[in-house]
Amino acid sequence: MKKLFVNHEACIGCGACVAIDQEHFDFNDEGLSEVIKNENIDSEDVKNAISSCPTNAISYVDDDKKCNCKDCNCGDNCECGDECNCENCHK
Ligand code: SF4
């Protein structure tokens, strides 16, 4: 299933996505953007938020995809999901 993903390694907390689409994005306790909803993710607001991100931190990911991360030891049974900030998991 396709989901929205914010790469916290890339997010600089500029707030553009939150300003554009408060339905799907909000700040977490660290001041970085976090996905708060995964329904209606093909909306124009989501697309505008993705294209407005200055660091390209927002993307669609395949939730069924197995982990390819070399930096953690979770292997093919990775359950890090949206909690994982590693880019390798979401290429
Ligand atoms: S637009 Fe990009 S860099 Fe700015 S808060 Fe959203 S995800 Fe982070």
JSON list of N, CA, C and O and ligand atoms in Angstrom, two decimals, residues 5-8 10-20 25-27 31-34 48-58, ligand 1:
[
{"chain": "A", "resi": 5, "resn": "PHE", "atom": "N", "xyz": [5.61, 9.54, 3.35]},
{"chain": "A", "resi": 5, "resn": "PHE", "atom": "CA", "xyz": [6.77, 9.39, 4.22]},
{"chain": "A", "resi": 5, "resn": "PHE", "atom": "C", "xyz": [7.53, 10.71, 4.27]},
{"chain": "A", "resi": 5, "resn": "PHE", "atom": "O", "xyz": [7.79, 11.33, 3.24]},
{"chain": "A", "resi": 6, "resn": "VAL", "atom": "N", "xyz": [7.89, 11.16, 5.48]},
{"chain": "A", "resi": 6, "resn": "VAL", "atom": "CA", "xyz": [8.78, 12.31, 5.63]},
{"chain": "A", "resi": 6, "resn": "VAL", "atom": "C", "xyz": [10.12, 11.80, 6.14]},
{"chain": "A", "resi": 6, "resn": "VAL", "atom": "O", "xyz": [10.20, 11.19, 7.21]},
{"chain": "A", "resi": 7, "resn": "ASN", "atom": "N", "xyz": [11.13, 12.04, 5.37]},
{"chain": "A", "resi": 7, "resn": "ASN", "atom": "CA", "xyz": [12.49, 11.64, 5.76]},
{"chain": "A", "resi": 7, "resn": "ASN", "atom": "C", "xyz": [13.04, 12.67, 6.75]},
{"chain": "A", "resi": 7, "resn": "ASN", "atom": "O", "xyz": [13.36, 13.80, 6.38]},
{"chain": "A", "resi": 8, "resn": "HIS", "atom": "N", "xyz": [13.17, 12.27, 8.00]},
{"chain": "A", "resi": 8, "resn": "HIS", "atom": "CA", "xyz": [13.62, 13.21, 9.03]},
{"chain": "A", "resi": 8, "resn": "HIS", "atom": "C", "xyz": [15.11, 13.50, 8.94]},
{"chain": "A", "resi": 8, "resn": "HIS", "atom": "O", "xyz": [15.61, 14.42, 9.59]},
{"chain": "A", "resi": 10, "resn": "ALA", "atom": "N", "xyz": [16.28, 14.52, 6.19]},
{"chain": "A", "resi": 10, "resn": "ALA", "atom": "CA", "xyz": [16.28, 15.62, 5.22]},
{"chain": "A", "resi": 10, "resn": "ALA", "atom": "C", "xyz": [15.44, 16.81, 5.67]},
{"chain": "A", "resi": 10, "resn": "ALA", "atom": "O", "xyz": [15.75, 17.95, 5.33]},
{"chain": "A", "resi": 11, "resn": "CYS", "atom": "N", "xyz": [14.38, 16.57, 6.43]},
{"chain": "A", "resi": 11, "resn": "CYS", "atom": "CA", "xyz": [13.48, 17.66, 6.84]},
{"chain": "A", "resi": 11, "resn": "CYS", "atom": "C", "xyz": [14.22, 18.68, 7.70]},
{"chain": "A", "resi": 11, "resn": "CYS", "atom": "O", "xyz": [14.94, 18.31, 8.62]},
{"chain": "A", "resi": 12, "resn": "ILE", "atom": "N", "xyz": [14.02, 19.96, 7.36]},
{"chain": "A", "resi": 12, "resn": "ILE", "atom": "CA", "xyz": [14.65, 21.04, 8.12]},
{"chain": "A", "resi": 12, "resn": "ILE", "atom": "C", "xyz": [13.62, 21.82, 8.94]},
{"chain": "A", "resi": 12, "resn": "ILE", "atom": "O", "xyz": [13.94, 22.86, 9.52]},
{"chain": "A", "resi": 13, "resn": "GLY", "atom": "N", "xyz": [12.38, 21.33, 8.96]},
{"chain": "A", "resi": 13, "resn": "GLY", "atom": "CA", "xyz": [11.35, 21.95, 9.78]},
{"chain": "A", "resi": 13, "resn": "GLY", "atom": "C", "xyz": [10.92, 23.32, 9.30]},
{"chain": "A", "resi": 13, "resn": "GLY", "atom": "O", "xyz": [10.50, 24.16, 10.11]},
{"chain": "A", "resi": 14, "resn": "CYS", "atom": "N", "xyz": [11.00, 23.56, 7.99]},
{"chain": "A", "resi": 14, "resn": "CYS", "atom": "CA", "xyz": [10.67, 24.89, 7.48]},
{"chain": "A", "resi": 14, "resn": "CYS", "atom": "C", "xyz": [9.18, 25.20, 7.60]},
{"chain": "A", "resi": 14, "resn": "CYS", "atom": "O", "xyz": [8.77, 26.35, 7.62]},
{"chain": "A", "resi": 15, "resn": "GLY", "atom": "N", "xyz": [8.35, 24.15, 7.64]},
{"chain": "A", "resi": 15, "resn": "GLY", "atom": "CA", "xyz": [6.92, 24.35, 7.84]},
{"chain": "A", "resi": 15, "resn": "GLY", "atom": "C", "xyz": [6.10, 24.52, 6.59]},
{"chain": "A", "resi": 15, "resn": "GLY", "atom": "O", "xyz": [4.88, 24.70, 6.66]},
{"chain": "A", "resi": 16, "resn": "ALA", "atom": "N", "xyz": [6.73, 24.46, 5.43]},
{"chain": "A", "resi": 16, "resn": "ALA", "atom": "CA", "xyz": [5.98, 24.66, 4.18]},
{"chain": "A", "resi": 16, "resn": "ALA", "atom": "C", "xyz": [4.87, 23.63, 4.03]},
{"chain": "A", "resi": 16, "resn": "ALA", "atom": "O", "xyz": [3.73, 23.98, 3.71]},
{"chain": "A", "resi": 17, "resn": "CYS", "atom": "N", "xyz": [5.19, 22.38, 4.26]},
{"chain": "A", "resi": 17, "resn": "CYS", "atom": "CA", "xyz": [4.17, 21.33, 4.07]},
{"chain": "A", "resi": 17, "resn": "CYS", "atom": "C", "xyz": [3.02, 21.48, 5.07]},
{"chain": "A", "resi": 17, "resn": "CYS", "atom": "O", "xyz": [1.86, 21.28, 4.72]},
{"chain": "A", "resi": 18, "resn": "VAL", "atom": "N", "xyz": [3.35, 21.86, 6.30]},
{"chain": "A", "resi": 18, "resn": "VAL", "atom": "CA", "xyz": [2.33, 22.03, 7.33]},
{"chain": "A", "resi": 18, "resn": "VAL", "atom": "C", "xyz": [1.42, 23.22, 6.97]},
{"chain": "A", "resi": 18, "resn": "VAL", "atom": "O", "xyz": [0.21, 23.17, 7.16]},
{"chain": "A", "resi": 19, "resn": "ALA", "atom": "N", "xyz": [2.00, 24.27, 6.44]},
{"chain": "A", "resi": 19, "resn": "ALA", "atom": "CA", "xyz": [1.21, 25.44, 6.05]},
{"chain": "A", "resi": 19, "resn": "ALA", "atom": "C", "xyz": [0.29, 25.11, 4.89]},
{"chain": "A", "resi": 19, "resn": "ALA", "atom": "O", "xyz": [-0.85, 25.59, 4.84]},
{"chain": "A", "resi": 20, "resn": "ILE", "atom": "N", "xyz": [0.75, 24.28, 3.97]},
{"chain": "A", "resi": 20, "resn": "ILE", "atom": "CA", "xyz": [-0.04, 23.94, 2.78]},
{"chain": "A", "resi": 20, "resn": "ILE", "atom": "C", "xyz": [-1.11, 22.91, 3.09]},
{"chain": "A", "resi": 20, "resn": "ILE", "atom": "O", "xyz": [-2.23, 22.99, 2.60]},
{"chain": "A", "resi": 25, "resn": "PHE", "atom": "N", "xyz": [-0.03, 16.85, 7.43]},
{"chain": "A", "resi": 25, "resn": "PHE", "atom": "CA", "xyz": [1.27, 17.10, 8.04]},
{"chain": "A", "resi": 25, "resn": "PHE", "atom": "C", "xyz": [1.14, 17.95, 9.30]},
{"chain": "A", "resi": 25, "resn": "PHE", "atom": "O", "xyz": [0.34, 18.88, 9.36]},
{"chain": "A", "resi": 26, "resn": "ASP", "atom": "N", "xyz": [1.97, 17.62, 10.28]},
{"chain": "A", "resi": 26, "resn": "ASP", "atom": "CA", "xyz": [2.05, 18.45, 11.49]},
{"chain": "A", "resi": 26, "resn": "ASP", "atom": "C", "xyz": [3.48, 18.33, 12.03]},
{"chain": "A", "resi": 26, "resn": "ASP", "atom": "O", "xyz": [4.22, 17.42, 11.64]},
{"chain": "A", "resi": 27, "resn": "PHE", "atom": "N", "xyz": [3.85, 19.23, 12.92]},
{"chain": "A", "resi": 27, "resn": "PHE", "atom": "CA", "xyz": [5.17, 19.16, 13.51]},
{"chain": "A", "resi": 27, "resn": "PHE", "atom": "C", "xyz": [5.20, 18.13, 14.64]},
{"chain": "A", "resi": 27, "resn": "PHE", "atom": "O", "xyz": [4.24, 18.01, 15.40]},
{"chain": "A", "resi": 31, "resn": "GLY", "atom": "N", "xyz": [10.14, 19.46, 16.12]},
{"chain": "A", "resi": 31, "resn": "GLY", "atom": "CA", "xyz": [9.96, 20.53, 15.16]},
{"chain": "A", "resi": 31, "resn": "GLY", "atom": "C", "xyz": [10.10, 20.09, 13.72]},
{"chain": "A", "resi": 31, "resn": "GLY", "atom": "O", "xyz": [10.27, 20.92, 12.82]},
{"chain": "A", "resi": 32, "resn": "LEU", "atom": "N", "xyz": [10.01, 18.79, 13.50]},
{"chain": "A", "resi": 32, "resn": "LEU", "atom": "CA", "xyz": [10.08, 18.27, 12.13]},
{"chain": "A", "resi": 32, "resn": "LEU", "atom": "C", "xyz": [8.70, 17.83, 11.69]},
{"chain": "A", "resi": 32, "resn": "LEU", "atom": "O", "xyz": [7.83, 17.51, 12.52]},
{"chain": "A", "resi": 33, "resn": "SER", "atom": "N", "xyz": [8.50, 17.81, 10.39]},
{"chain": "A", "resi": 33, "resn": "SER", "atom": "CA", "xyz": [7.19, 17.43, 9.87]},
{"chain": "A", "resi": 33, "resn": "SER", "atom": "C", "xyz": [6.94, 15.94, 10.05]},
{"chain": "A", "resi": 33, "resn": "SER", "atom": "O", "xyz": [7.85, 15.11, 9.91]},
{"chain": "A", "resi": 34, "resn": "GLU", "atom": "N", "xyz": [5.68, 15.64, 10.32]},
{"chain": "A", "resi": 34, "resn": "GLU", "atom": "CA", "xyz": [5.28, 14.25, 10.52]},
{"chain": "A", "resi": 34, "resn": "GLU", "atom": "C", "xyz": [3.98, 14.01, 9.77]},
{"chain": "A", "resi": 34, "resn": "GLU", "atom": "O", "xyz": [3.10, 14.86, 9.76]},
{"chain": "A", "resi": 48, "resn": "ASN", "atom": "N", "xyz": [1.10, 19.49, -3.74]},
{"chain": "A", "resi": 48, "resn": "ASN", "atom": "CA", "xyz": [1.72, 20.81, -3.58]},
{"chain": "A", "resi": 48, "resn": "ASN", "atom": "C", "xyz": [2.73, 20.80, -2.43]},
{"chain": "A", "resi": 48, "resn": "ASN", "atom": "O", "xyz": [3.78, 21.44, -2.52]},
{"chain": "A", "resi": 49, "resn": "ALA", "atom": "N", "xyz": [2.40, 20.11, -1.35]},
{"chain": "A", "resi": 49, "resn": "ALA", "atom": "CA", "xyz": [3.33, 20.03, -0.22]},
{"chain": "A", "resi": 49, "resn": "ALA", "atom": "C", "xyz": [4.62, 19.34, -0.63]},
{"chain": "A", "resi": 49, "resn": "ALA", "atom": "O", "xyz": [5.72, 19.79, -0.30]},
{"chain": "A", "resi": 50, "resn": "ILE", "atom": "N", "xyz": [4.48, 18.24, -1.38]},
{"chain": "A", "resi": 50, "resn": "ILE", "atom": "CA", "xyz": [5.67, 17.50, -1.84]},
{"chain": "A", "resi": 50, "resn": "ILE", "atom": "C", "xyz": [6.53, 18.40, -2.72]},
{"chain": "A", "resi": 50, "resn": "ILE", "atom": "O", "xyz": [7.75, 18.48, -2.54]},
{"chain": "A", "resi": 51, "resn": "SER", "atom": "N", "xyz": [5.90, 19.09, -3.66]},
{"chain": "A", "resi": 51, "resn": "SER", "atom": "CA", "xyz": [6.69, 19.90, -4.59]},
{"chain": "A", "resi": 51, "resn": "SER", "atom": "C", "xyz": [7.24, 21.16, -3.94]},
{"chain": "A", "resi": 51, "resn": "SER", "atom": "O", "xyz": [8.20, 21.75, -4.44]},
{"chain": "A", "resi": 52, "resn": "SER", "atom": "N", "xyz": [6.65, 21.57, -2.81]},
{"chain": "A", "resi": 52, "resn": "SER", "atom": "CA", "xyz": [7.12, 22.78, -2.14]},
{"chain": "A", "resi": 52, "resn": "SER", "atom": "C", "xyz": [8.22, 22.52, -1.13]},
{"chain": "A", "resi": 52, "resn": "SER", "atom": "O", "xyz": [8.85, 23.46, -0.63]},
{"chain": "A", "resi": 53, "resn": "CYS", "atom": "N", "xyz": [8.47, 21.27, -0.82]},
{"chain": "A", "resi": 53, "resn": "CYS", "atom": "CA", "xyz": [9.50, 20.96, 0.18]},
{"chain": "A", "resi": 53, "resn": "CYS", "atom": "C", "xyz": [10.89, 21.29, -0.38]},
{"chain": "A", "resi": 53, "resn": "CYS", "atom": "O", "xyz": [11.29, 20.74, -1.40]},
{"chain": "A", "resi": 54, "resn": "PRO", "atom": "N", "xyz": [11.63, 22.17, 0.29]},
{"chain": "A", "resi": 54, "resn": "PRO", "atom": "CA", "xyz": [12.93, 22.60, -0.25]},
{"chain": "A", "resi": 54, "resn": "PRO", "atom": "C", "xyz": [14.00, 21.52, -0.20]},
{"chain": "A", "resi": 54, "resn": "PRO", "atom": "O", "xyz": [15.04, 21.64, -0.86]},
{"chain": "A", "resi": 55, "resn": "THR", "atom": "N", "xyz": [13.77, 20.47, 0.58]},
{"chain": "A", "resi": 55, "resn": "THR", "atom": "CA", "xyz": [14.80, 19.43, 0.69]},
{"chain": "A", "resi": 55, "resn": "THR", "atom": "C", "xyz": [14.33, 18.08, 0.13]},
{"chain": "A", "resi": 55, "resn": "THR", "atom": "O", "xyz": [14.97, 17.06, 0.35]},
{"chain": "A", "resi": 56, "resn": "ASN", "atom": "N", "xyz": [13.19, 18.10, -0.54]},
{"chain": "A", "resi": 56, "resn": "ASN", "atom": "CA", "xyz": [12.64, 16.86, -1.10]},
{"chain": "A", "resi": 56, "resn": "ASN", "atom": "C", "xyz": [12.50, 15.76, -0.05]},
{"chain": "A", "resi": 56, "resn": "ASN", "atom": "O", "xyz": [12.80, 14.59, -0.31]},
{"chain": "A", "resi": 57, "resn": "ALA", "atom": "N", "xyz": [12.06, 16.16, 1.13]},
{"chain": "A", "resi": 57, "resn": "ALA", "atom": "CA", "xyz": [11.98, 15.20, 2.24]},
{"chain": "A", "resi": 57, "resn": "ALA", "atom": "C", "xyz": [10.71, 14.34, 2.20]},
{"chain": "A", "resi": 57, "resn": "ALA", "atom": "O", "xyz": [10.64, 13.33, 2.88]},
{"chain": "A", "resi": 58, "resn": "ILE", "atom": "N", "xyz": [9.72, 14.78, 1.41]},
{"chain": "A", "resi": 58, "resn": "ILE", "atom": "CA", "xyz": [8.44, 14.07, 1.41]},
{"chain": "A", "resi": 58, "resn": "ILE", "atom": "C", "xyz": [8.34, 13.19, 0.17]},
{"chain": "A", "resi": 58, "resn": "ILE", "atom": "O", "xyz": [8.63, 13.63, -0.94]},
{"chain": "B", "resi": 1, "resn": "SF4", "atom": "S1", "xyz": [8.39, 21.23, 3.63]},
{"chain": "B", "resi": 1, "resn": "SF4", "atom": "FE1", "xyz": [9.98, 19.63, 3.80]},
{"chain": "B", "resi": 1, "resn": "SF4", "atom": "S2", "xyz": [11.63, 20.55, 5.03]},
{"chain": "B", "resi": 1, "resn": "SF4", "atom": "FE2", "xyz": [9.79, 21.81, 5.32]},
{"chain": "B", "resi": 1, "resn": "SF4", "atom": "S3", "xyz": [8.81, 20.98, 7.19]},
{"chain": "B", "resi": 1, "resn": "SF4", "atom": "FE3", "xyz": [7.87, 19.94, 5.41]},
{"chain": "B", "resi": 1, "resn": "SF4", "atom": "S4", "xyz": [9.08, 18.06, 5.13]},
{"chain": "B", "resi": 1, "resn": "SF4", "atom": "FE4", "xyz": [10.27, 19.43, 6.45]}
]
